[in-house]
XYZ file of C-alpha atoms in Angstrom:
682
model
C 199.480 103.744 73.943
C 199.559 104.796 70.286
C 196.818 103.255 68.171
C 198.059 101.021 65.386
C 197.556 102.503 61.929
C 195.228 100.493 59.687
C 197.646 101.202 56.836
C 200.810 99.096 57.131
C 202.810 101.758 55.303
C 202.107 104.212 58.098
C 203.102 101.912 60.947
C 206.154 103.053 62.949
C 209.312 100.955 62.975
C 212.559 100.809 64.925
C 216.126 100.092 63.837
C 218.137 99.696 67.014
C 217.234 102.812 69.021
C 216.107 104.781 65.951
C 212.340 105.281 65.741
C 210.888 105.800 62.262
C 207.405 107.263 61.925
C 206.458 104.962 59.034
C 207.760 102.270 56.712
C 208.373 104.396 53.601
C 211.973 105.175 52.675
C 213.647 107.248 50.014
C 216.664 104.992 49.573
C 220.202 106.127 48.865
C 220.688 107.740 45.472
C 222.755 110.566 44.092
C 220.850 113.418 42.413
C 224.098 115.317 41.767
C 222.776 118.402 43.561
C 225.936 118.911 45.620
C 228.240 121.911 45.285
C 231.991 121.367 45.535
C 231.257 117.863 46.769
C 229.199 119.166 49.694
C 225.453 118.912 50.450
C 224.755 122.626 50.439
C 221.438 124.455 50.152
C 220.089 122.821 47.004
C 220.911 119.324 48.239
C 219.425 120.053 51.646
C 216.165 121.467 50.282
C 215.680 118.390 48.111
C 215.818 116.053 51.117
C 213.918 118.361 53.443
C 211.043 118.378 50.938
C 210.756 114.587 51.234
C 210.800 114.890 55.011
C 208.045 117.500 54.912
C 206.207 115.213 52.520
C 206.013 112.489 55.146
C 208.847 110.035 54.435
C 209.927 108.002 57.437
C 213.561 107.914 56.359
C 215.382 109.775 53.618
C 218.791 108.460 52.647
C 221.305 110.782 51.076
C 224.709 110.538 49.470
C 224.046 107.752 47.014
C 227.647 106.543 47.049
C 229.251 109.373 49.021
C 232.961 108.656 48.651
C 235.428 108.030 51.450
C 238.782 108.437 49.657
C 240.446 110.812 47.185
C 241.217 107.896 44.842
C 237.463 107.340 44.576
C 236.730 110.451 42.479
C 233.096 111.444 41.873
C 231.659 109.924 38.709
C 228.071 111.142 39.103
C 228.115 114.079 41.472
C 229.110 112.137 44.589
C 229.579 113.866 47.927
C 233.109 113.933 49.359
C 233.027 112.330 52.800
C 236.806 112.457 53.153
C 236.604 116.212 53.811
C 236.110 117.564 57.322
C 234.210 120.593 56.021
C 231.305 118.351 55.044
C 230.300 117.933 58.701
C 228.597 121.344 59.215
C 226.590 120.840 56.024
C 225.515 117.378 57.184
C 224.493 118.895 60.516
C 222.384 121.580 58.853
C 220.652 119.022 56.638
C 220.070 116.600 59.510
C 218.615 119.301 61.753
C 216.073 120.404 59.134
C 215.093 116.846 58.211
C 214.616 116.009 61.888
C 212.563 119.146 62.407
C 210.269 117.915 59.624
C 209.839 114.569 61.390
C 211.992 112.209 59.327
C 215.237 110.373 59.940
C 218.228 110.705 57.624
C 221.160 108.466 56.741
C 224.023 108.594 54.265
C 225.410 105.864 52.037
C 229.203 105.592 52.111
C 231.525 103.861 49.679
C 234.775 103.604 47.844
C 233.848 103.447 44.168
C 236.809 101.272 43.234
C 236.750 100.806 39.467
C 233.282 102.384 39.016
C 234.592 105.859 38.228
C 237.254 107.482 36.065
C 240.923 108.004 36.768
C 240.662 111.039 34.468
C 238.767 113.062 37.073
C 239.332 114.410 40.556
C 243.013 114.225 41.494
C 243.881 111.810 38.660
C 244.960 109.102 41.070
C 245.105 105.505 39.825
C 241.921 103.577 40.513
C 242.081 100.520 42.747
C 240.047 97.323 42.800
C 240.334 93.803 44.119
C 241.723 92.747 40.735
C 242.788 94.747 37.659
C 239.529 94.256 35.781
C 237.979 97.050 33.731
C 234.385 98.003 34.457
C 232.438 98.256 31.154
C 230.291 101.234 32.204
C 233.064 103.624 33.309
C 235.834 102.090 31.185
C 238.838 102.778 33.414
C 241.486 100.191 34.172
C 242.206 99.837 37.926
C 245.286 98.452 39.598
C 245.032 95.574 42.047
C 244.888 97.063 45.527
C 248.013 96.567 47.615
C 248.046 95.982 51.362
C 248.806 99.640 52.062
C 245.794 100.587 49.935
C 243.596 98.332 52.030
C 244.951 99.781 55.275
C 244.235 103.388 54.328
C 240.837 102.641 52.759
C 239.674 100.881 55.929
C 240.689 103.992 57.881
C 238.882 106.205 55.372
C 235.652 104.235 55.775
C 235.833 104.595 59.557
C 236.635 108.313 59.375
C 233.780 108.938 56.928
C 231.351 107.124 59.211
C 232.439 109.300 62.136
C 231.863 112.435 60.054
C 228.313 111.247 59.397
C 227.762 110.615 63.094
C 229.248 113.969 64.039
C 227.069 115.606 61.398
C 223.977 114.508 63.303
C 222.830 111.792 60.917
C 220.866 108.845 62.271
C 223.005 106.236 60.587
C 224.950 105.174 57.544
C 224.581 102.558 54.855
C 227.665 100.872 53.420
C 227.407 100.336 49.672
C 228.218 96.782 48.605
C 227.184 96.249 44.997
C 229.498 97.039 42.126
C 232.041 99.085 44.105
C 235.344 98.443 45.858
C 234.251 96.532 48.929
C 232.065 93.915 47.272
C 234.645 93.612 44.502
C 236.453 91.390 47.008
C 233.344 89.348 47.788
C 232.440 88.428 44.212
C 234.469 85.718 42.455
C 233.709 87.532 39.185
C 235.804 90.526 40.261
C 238.205 88.954 42.773
C 240.898 86.892 41.052
C 243.432 87.312 43.814
C 245.629 84.455 45.026
C 246.613 86.013 48.340
C 244.835 86.145 51.693
C 242.096 88.357 50.219
C 241.002 85.975 47.456
C 239.970 82.410 46.764
C 237.615 80.877 49.335
C 234.532 82.653 50.606
C 236.216 83.194 53.985
C 239.094 84.959 52.254
C 236.808 86.976 49.985
C 234.787 88.218 52.964
C 237.874 89.156 54.975
C 238.287 92.682 53.627
C 234.580 93.658 53.747
C 234.422 92.344 57.316
C 237.466 94.383 58.208
C 235.714 97.513 56.907
C 232.504 96.794 58.828
C 234.351 96.042 62.048
C 236.381 99.251 61.752
C 233.269 101.313 61.095
C 231.411 99.813 64.032
C 234.366 100.372 66.355
C 234.678 103.980 65.201
C 231.036 105.041 65.584
C 230.222 103.079 68.723
C 227.468 100.592 69.526
C 224.411 102.884 69.242
C 224.893 104.491 65.830
C 222.941 102.684 63.090
C 225.076 100.932 60.481
C 223.397 99.197 57.564
C 224.475 97.744 54.250
C 222.978 97.854 50.776
C 224.201 94.578 49.400
C 224.168 92.525 46.240
C 222.576 89.281 47.420
C 222.857 87.454 44.089
C 225.022 88.699 41.241
C 222.829 86.915 38.711
C 225.696 85.863 36.457
C 227.308 82.448 35.980
C 230.703 83.377 37.454
C 229.379 85.786 40.062
C 228.342 85.870 43.684
C 225.661 83.293 44.419
C 222.711 83.853 46.714
C 224.030 81.184 49.082
C 227.453 82.806 49.395
C 225.918 86.271 49.737
C 223.679 85.056 52.546
C 226.629 83.452 54.307
C 228.580 86.703 54.011
C 225.606 88.701 55.269
C 225.422 86.572 58.415
C 229.064 87.386 59.119
C 228.364 91.079 58.510
C 225.497 91.025 61.010
C 227.810 89.498 63.585
C 230.307 92.277 62.826
C 227.769 95.004 63.620
C 225.374 95.503 60.680
C 221.895 96.622 61.813
C 219.858 96.407 58.602
C 220.220 95.220 55.039
C 218.886 96.700 51.817
C 218.812 94.052 49.116
C 220.076 94.188 45.542
C 219.750 91.428 42.944
C 222.089 91.626 39.991
C 225.149 93.706 39.181
C 225.674 97.238 37.903
C 228.898 96.954 35.925
C 227.293 97.660 32.518
C 224.328 99.589 31.158
C 222.599 96.280 30.472
C 222.964 94.915 33.998
C 222.246 98.249 35.702
C 218.975 98.567 33.781
C 217.974 95.154 35.163
C 218.802 96.148 38.759
C 216.877 99.434 38.407
C 214.119 98.532 35.935
C 212.539 101.240 33.824
C 209.118 101.392 32.209
C 208.068 98.302 30.325
C 209.513 96.022 33.006
C 207.502 94.130 35.646
C 206.640 95.980 38.836
C 208.740 95.126 41.901
C 210.522 92.145 40.275
C 212.680 91.276 43.303
C 210.167 91.394 46.150
C 209.843 87.623 46.529
C 213.616 87.280 46.349
C 213.963 89.856 49.126
C 211.335 88.034 51.208
C 213.541 84.944 51.036
C 216.496 86.931 52.364
C 214.361 88.378 55.131
C 213.345 84.893 56.280
C 217.004 83.985 56.732
C 218.224 87.060 58.613
C 217.245 88.393 62.005
C 217.659 92.078 61.157
C 215.407 94.625 59.428
C 215.285 94.315 55.646
C 214.458 97.045 53.130
C 214.234 96.931 49.377
C 213.695 99.321 46.472
C 213.388 98.346 42.824
C 210.498 99.664 40.695
C 208.100 99.875 43.641
C 206.380 102.835 42.066
C 202.818 102.609 43.344
C 201.309 102.650 46.808
C 199.365 99.405 46.357
C 202.541 97.401 45.672
C 204.390 99.049 48.538
C 201.504 98.395 50.912
C 201.350 94.751 49.846
C 205.100 94.319 50.415
C 204.875 95.563 54.009
C 201.535 93.967 54.857
C 202.673 90.516 53.709
C 205.968 90.789 55.576
C 208.120 90.691 52.443
C 210.050 93.712 53.702
C 210.234 95.761 56.875
C 210.888 99.036 55.072
C 209.884 99.787 51.498
C 211.930 102.008 49.226
C 209.832 104.271 47.003
C 212.682 106.395 45.770
C 211.736 107.297 42.223
C 208.104 107.540 43.310
C 209.085 110.204 45.859
C 211.157 112.029 43.279
C 207.991 112.315 41.193
C 205.973 113.293 44.275
C 207.893 114.018 47.490
C 204.544 114.446 49.280
C 203.471 110.890 48.505
C 203.323 109.744 52.138
C 201.313 112.748 53.286
C 198.799 112.087 50.530
C 198.501 108.458 51.618
C 197.947 109.541 55.215
C 195.311 112.068 54.154
C 193.408 109.558 52.018
C 194.412 111.329 48.807
C 196.233 108.527 47.002
C 194.434 109.471 43.792
C 196.196 112.852 43.904
C 199.739 111.407 43.922
C 201.795 112.463 40.916
C 202.784 109.086 39.446
C 206.265 107.846 38.705
C 205.967 106.643 35.107
C 209.282 104.773 35.134
C 210.899 106.917 32.454
C 214.201 106.901 34.407
C 214.847 110.467 33.300
C 215.876 111.078 36.913
C 218.871 108.801 36.359
C 219.624 109.431 32.705
C 219.544 113.205 33.149
C 222.551 113.019 35.491
C 224.760 111.932 32.611
C 222.935 113.779 29.815
C 222.466 117.166 31.511
C 224.382 117.026 34.790
C 221.812 116.338 37.510
C 218.561 114.582 38.362
C 215.340 115.765 36.762
C 211.918 114.178 36.980
C 210.417 113.901 33.516
C 207.208 115.593 34.669
C 207.939 117.308 37.964
C 210.162 120.308 37.207
C 210.253 121.368 40.880
C 212.578 118.450 41.707
C 216.016 119.849 42.495
C 214.646 123.370 42.163
C 213.062 123.532 45.611
C 214.875 126.787 46.341
C 212.715 128.470 43.694
C 209.753 126.238 42.848
C 207.143 124.589 45.044
C 205.643 121.109 44.853
C 202.335 122.146 46.418
C 200.718 125.294 45.024
C 198.677 127.757 47.069
C 195.698 129.848 45.867
C 196.500 133.209 44.365
C 196.158 136.261 46.585
C 195.571 138.499 43.609
C 192.759 138.957 41.141
C 191.182 135.836 39.735
C 191.886 135.865 36.010
C 190.248 134.278 32.981
C 192.725 132.109 31.116
C 192.319 130.331 27.800
C 194.775 127.586 26.896
C 194.871 125.980 23.473
C 196.397 122.516 23.263
C 196.234 119.595 25.692
C 199.704 118.174 25.410
C 201.940 118.140 28.488
C 202.598 121.905 28.304
C 198.958 122.930 27.957
C 197.764 120.490 30.597
C 200.408 121.649 33.060
C 199.411 125.258 32.466
C 195.772 124.339 33.053
C 196.612 122.410 36.222
C 198.739 125.195 37.684
C 196.335 128.013 36.873
C 193.400 125.952 38.097
C 195.121 125.111 41.358
C 195.965 128.786 41.814
C 192.246 129.535 41.614
C 191.910 131.083 38.162
C 189.041 130.521 35.717
C 190.515 128.271 33.024
C 189.229 127.014 29.664
C 191.311 124.462 27.777
C 190.656 123.778 24.083
C 191.964 120.613 22.433
C 191.273 119.770 18.804
C 191.561 116.004 19.292
C 189.065 113.901 21.191
C 191.941 112.458 23.223
C 194.428 114.722 25.031
C 198.153 114.107 25.265
C 199.819 115.310 22.090
C 203.170 113.691 21.384
C 203.139 111.877 24.721
C 200.219 109.806 23.408
C 202.308 108.940 20.360
C 205.276 107.862 22.481
C 202.953 105.784 24.666
C 201.873 103.819 21.582
C 205.048 101.802 22.120
C 203.905 98.973 24.437
C 207.132 99.281 26.389
C 206.558 103.007 27.027
C 202.800 102.977 27.613
C 203.224 104.171 31.202
C 204.080 107.633 29.852
C 200.354 108.206 29.548
C 200.343 108.695 33.331
C 201.864 112.137 32.681
C 198.678 113.061 30.830
C 196.119 111.190 32.923
C 197.321 112.774 36.175
C 197.103 116.278 34.733
C 193.641 115.672 33.331
C 192.458 114.484 36.750
C 194.114 117.415 38.531
C 192.704 119.945 36.067
C 189.197 118.568 36.570
C 189.688 118.596 40.337
C 190.463 122.309 40.150
C 187.508 123.178 37.947
C 189.237 123.572 34.575
C 186.754 123.595 31.688
C 188.151 120.930 29.348
C 186.769 121.181 25.829
C 188.083 118.204 23.893
C 187.358 117.694 20.228
C 187.163 121.472 19.798
C 189.311 123.194 17.208
C 189.875 126.715 18.496
C 190.581 129.604 16.180
C 190.960 133.227 17.168
C 187.205 133.855 17.336
C 186.635 130.969 19.773
C 189.444 132.177 22.006
C 188.292 135.800 22.040
C 184.700 134.783 22.728
C 185.864 133.738 26.212
C 187.000 137.328 26.963
C 190.352 136.144 28.293
C 192.852 138.050 30.406
C 195.505 135.499 29.519
C 195.944 133.269 26.459
C 198.481 130.458 26.366
C 199.144 128.745 23.046
C 200.342 125.181 23.594
C 199.516 123.799 20.169
C 202.783 121.878 19.865
C 204.421 121.244 16.521
C 204.362 119.048 13.451
C 207.126 116.806 12.109
C 209.906 118.701 10.386
C 210.845 117.367 6.957
C 212.197 120.689 5.728
C 215.811 119.579 6.222
C 215.464 117.286 3.200
C 216.418 119.049 -0.019
C 214.893 116.414 -2.274
C 211.969 114.047 -1.773
C 210.131 115.520 1.212
C 206.880 114.295 -0.312
C 208.195 110.730 -0.603
C 209.192 110.139 3.006
C 207.142 109.349 6.074
C 207.872 110.531 9.604
C 208.023 108.842 12.987
C 204.515 110.054 13.841
C 203.193 108.040 10.894
C 204.775 104.897 12.314
C 203.628 105.451 15.884
C 200.017 106.425 15.136
C 199.587 103.511 12.739
C 198.949 105.502 9.579
C 202.047 103.904 8.031
C 202.307 100.129 8.080
C 206.042 99.393 7.881
C 206.856 96.693 5.355
C 209.782 95.391 3.381
C 213.033 97.296 3.728
C 212.678 100.460 5.813
C 215.298 103.128 6.350
C 214.818 105.192 9.511
C 216.852 108.402 9.484
C 217.241 110.044 12.894
C 218.664 113.543 13.138
C 217.112 114.132 16.556
C 219.041 111.850 18.916
C 216.176 111.213 21.324
C 213.467 108.606 21.747
C 211.216 109.238 18.711
C 213.535 107.794 16.061
C 214.408 104.792 18.212
C 210.719 104.194 18.989
C 209.821 104.231 15.316
C 212.669 101.908 14.367
C 211.760 99.461 17.133
C 208.072 99.562 16.183
C 208.839 98.988 12.499
C 211.162 96.098 13.298
C 208.652 94.454 15.612
C 206.083 94.651 12.818
C 208.296 92.612 10.542
C 210.160 95.241 8.506
C 213.858 94.950 7.742
C 215.135 98.152 9.323
C 218.287 100.161 8.824
C 218.760 102.948 11.377
C 220.846 105.816 10.020
C 222.088 108.806 12.002
C 224.671 111.545 11.445
C 225.704 111.155 15.095
C 228.739 109.155 16.208
C 226.593 107.158 18.628
C 223.089 105.760 18.774
C 220.498 108.034 20.420
C 222.949 110.352 22.222
C 220.106 111.987 24.182
C 218.781 108.623 25.377
C 220.583 107.712 28.577
C 222.016 104.453 29.815
C 218.871 103.427 31.703
C 216.731 103.463 28.552
C 219.153 102.580 25.777
C 219.510 98.880 26.752
C 215.866 98.184 25.890
C 216.320 99.646 22.405
C 219.598 97.796 21.879
C 217.937 94.552 22.931
C 215.073 95.073 20.469
C 217.487 96.048 17.696
C 219.574 92.923 18.280
C 216.525 90.650 18.428
C 215.217 92.002 15.105
C 218.543 92.449 13.307
C 218.263 96.202 12.906
C 221.218 97.480 10.928
C 222.874 100.582 12.411
C 224.731 103.101 10.264
C 226.490 105.948 12.064
C 227.881 109.224 10.738
C 225.795 109.403 7.559
C 223.287 112.113 6.718
C 220.224 111.708 4.503
C 220.606 114.113 1.596
C 217.679 113.238 -0.641
C 215.152 110.626 -1.744
C 213.842 109.837 -5.223
C 211.622 107.210 -6.790
C 213.279 104.397 -8.742
C 211.985 102.932 -11.958
C 210.388 99.998 -10.182
C 208.565 102.237 -7.685
C 210.921 101.810 -4.743
C 212.821 104.622 -3.013
C 216.462 105.548 -3.413
C 217.907 107.278 -0.351
C 221.156 109.218 -0.790
C 223.387 109.137 2.300
C 226.435 111.345 2.674
C 229.433 111.054 5.000
C 230.995 114.423 5.709
C 233.997 112.634 7.181
C 234.938 110.835 3.966
C 233.017 113.197 1.666
C 231.418 110.214 0.003
C 227.876 109.326 -0.938
C 226.143 105.953 -0.865
C 222.677 104.919 -1.932
C 220.139 102.641 -0.318
C 217.205 101.180 -2.271
C 214.323 100.599 0.144
C 210.558 100.373 0.284
C 210.000 103.148 2.840
C 211.972 106.026 4.331
C 211.022 107.337 7.785
C 212.589 110.550 9.084
C 212.893 112.196 12.493
C 214.132 115.777 12.706
C 212.113 117.224 15.568
C 209.097 119.448 15.021
C 208.240 122.882 13.699
C 205.831 125.009 15.782
C 202.145 125.123 14.966
C 202.040 128.900 15.277
C 199.096 130.040 13.141
C 196.811 130.743 16.085
C 199.605 132.510 17.934
C 200.229 134.751 14.913
C 196.502 135.469 14.605
C 196.237 136.556 18.232
C 199.442 138.621 18.381
C 197.970 141.972 17.240
C 195.324 142.021 19.963
C 197.674 141.148 22.825
C 199.152 143.627 25.293
C 202.626 142.096 25.194
C 202.718 141.050 21.535
C 203.896 137.631 22.747
C 206.982 138.973 24.485
C 208.318 137.137 27.526
C 210.372 139.056 30.086
C 213.041 136.435 30.750
C 214.279 138.215 33.843
C 210.863 138.073 35.478
C 210.303 134.516 34.228
C 213.508 133.297 35.860
C 212.725 135.255 39.037
C 209.239 133.681 39.117
C 207.578 137.069 38.962
C 204.391 137.916 37.031
C 204.860 138.981 33.428
C 204.272 142.717 32.987
C 205.456 143.598 29.471
C 203.185 146.086 27.687
C 203.929 146.744 24.013
C 200.338 147.451 22.978
C 198.236 149.480 25.398
C 195.124 148.820 23.319
C 195.560 145.071 23.689
C 192.992 143.063 25.590
C 194.955 140.096 26.909
C 198.419 138.722 27.581
C 199.611 136.130 25.057
C 202.277 133.471 25.483
C 203.252 130.224 23.841
C 204.915 127.280 25.567
C 206.305 123.828 24.843
C 206.814 122.731 21.244
C 204.645 125.628 20.088
C 207.871 127.588 20.674
C 210.446 125.093 19.399
C 211.098 121.356 19.420
C 212.080 120.137 22.902
C 211.132 117.393 25.368
C 208.446 116.663 27.989
C 210.405 118.133 30.879
C 210.960 121.392 28.999
C 207.247 121.616 28.181
C 206.040 121.264 31.772
C 208.841 123.492 33.074
C 207.761 126.213 30.628
C 204.224 125.996 31.926
C 205.017 125.857 35.639
C 207.326 128.833 35.844
C 205.157 130.963 33.566
C 201.886 130.196 35.362
C 202.946 129.797 38.997
C 203.313 133.581 39.566
C 199.973 134.440 37.893
């Protein structure tokens, strides 16, 4: 008889005949790693990594679609194609070989997509109501639509079964099926609308058809909105009543959702980002579990092992979803089992994994660049087989710390110089916002890992060329970052402040403050929010046609909420041309619209600008003459993950590179990606 694990997370569990090795799940989500709508090599490697990392169950196909009139809106897999089955089989076989189970979520997106994609078919929904997030207008589904969509659900489920998966999960929150269940989205007056019995009729028909198609042994679950959390929406009581019917129709487990996903605002509440309470719906889920006699799982900002362990130990859930946490560290479960919880790369709640899908096309972890790149990069480094080298890194922002971590873990002798007493660079500045303080985990984890691997951290040490050369390095990496760029301003550079001044507290915002953002990311929004919360009257000006275009839908609601609460004025499509002092000592800011070719003036007390950074490159320039490569990077070898071998100066004594914002103004992910792919082959 198998001994019971003292850790509740590691206890085995059964759903029907399916045995899971532990209680930790990577719940259904769509990383947009598919190719041609199929889960090919990249998609497979992503899930296999989680299986190798110890997950009990990995769930794929976040909203894999069952019909052609449910076109992909965020990289969805196409379950209506027969040629998906061999790819499912290949993925399932490798996941099983690694010890995990695998399921796929299936759905018809209904109105939550665009009719201007795919085959340009009209969208269908229970009622012709536009979804705010995706903005398309659906038609009310006719009986023949319902007939074919039921068949499509059943056929998609069979493809999953034939592809060797262990089960499926039907999506029922914000898509076609639950559009019938919710009175907020079902305004029908026929047999499919009105009373709860009528509103459940179509979802029950789908579930019954799926169960009949796959047989009695195949696992069929549902991820279901159990309370729409809106005055005209689905109540918890009605959702529970519907769930009981679904169980009778053949549902084996339920994954709970509280809230709706029809807008950026509501989606950000369902999937909370940093600054929100941890695991806000656990007690709600526990109440659902008490009422149903089937396994219950839940995932919503359960980012740390202690919270997950508590949820299982106290019986609040049977299975705990740690999805974003396992994006940050797919080996989370193995580290728990090995007693190395302190080594887990933390999920900081930045929601870059979700926002990046819309901003740059696919999922990216803000500080784990190996995610989605498993075909080329590794999550767990091995010691170098070559010569141990002496490396000197200057700068302890995310780029420098990642370089130190990677080189240290590879077994090299590493010295890291940082001029400030506290490491972190611009990440520390961003974390000054109370709502974004969890970003500091990006820095703290790397400091701990660098120390674990013997990196010599010299904080509060300003390194010039002599200090670097005194270490007799083989390799020098300049990660000194940048400084705020005011050079875009033709007049009045000396009169303006920058976002760093606001965030580090050296500027106390007061009176009327104009924040000009020509960056489009978080820094300008952070500064404006901070100034407004400190009592300033803020006008946010940008030359863009939208607010923070590089800040995705998971993070923008928090800024919009703060701006609304503090009456921040927003001015789009104007560029700051110049600033001068008025006779009474205030500042006059000249704003120009290139669209109307007109200029307006604002009289304010302070002007704050954000235009990215310019590299701090003095040390790099000082060290260039003595380097073998004169700073050159062989991009071909970099992209192939091969050691750099450029020699432009045979008398040089060391290789020299710069990374992160010491090259040019970019973001956290770019900084750590620079460092990983440069240092991993060393």
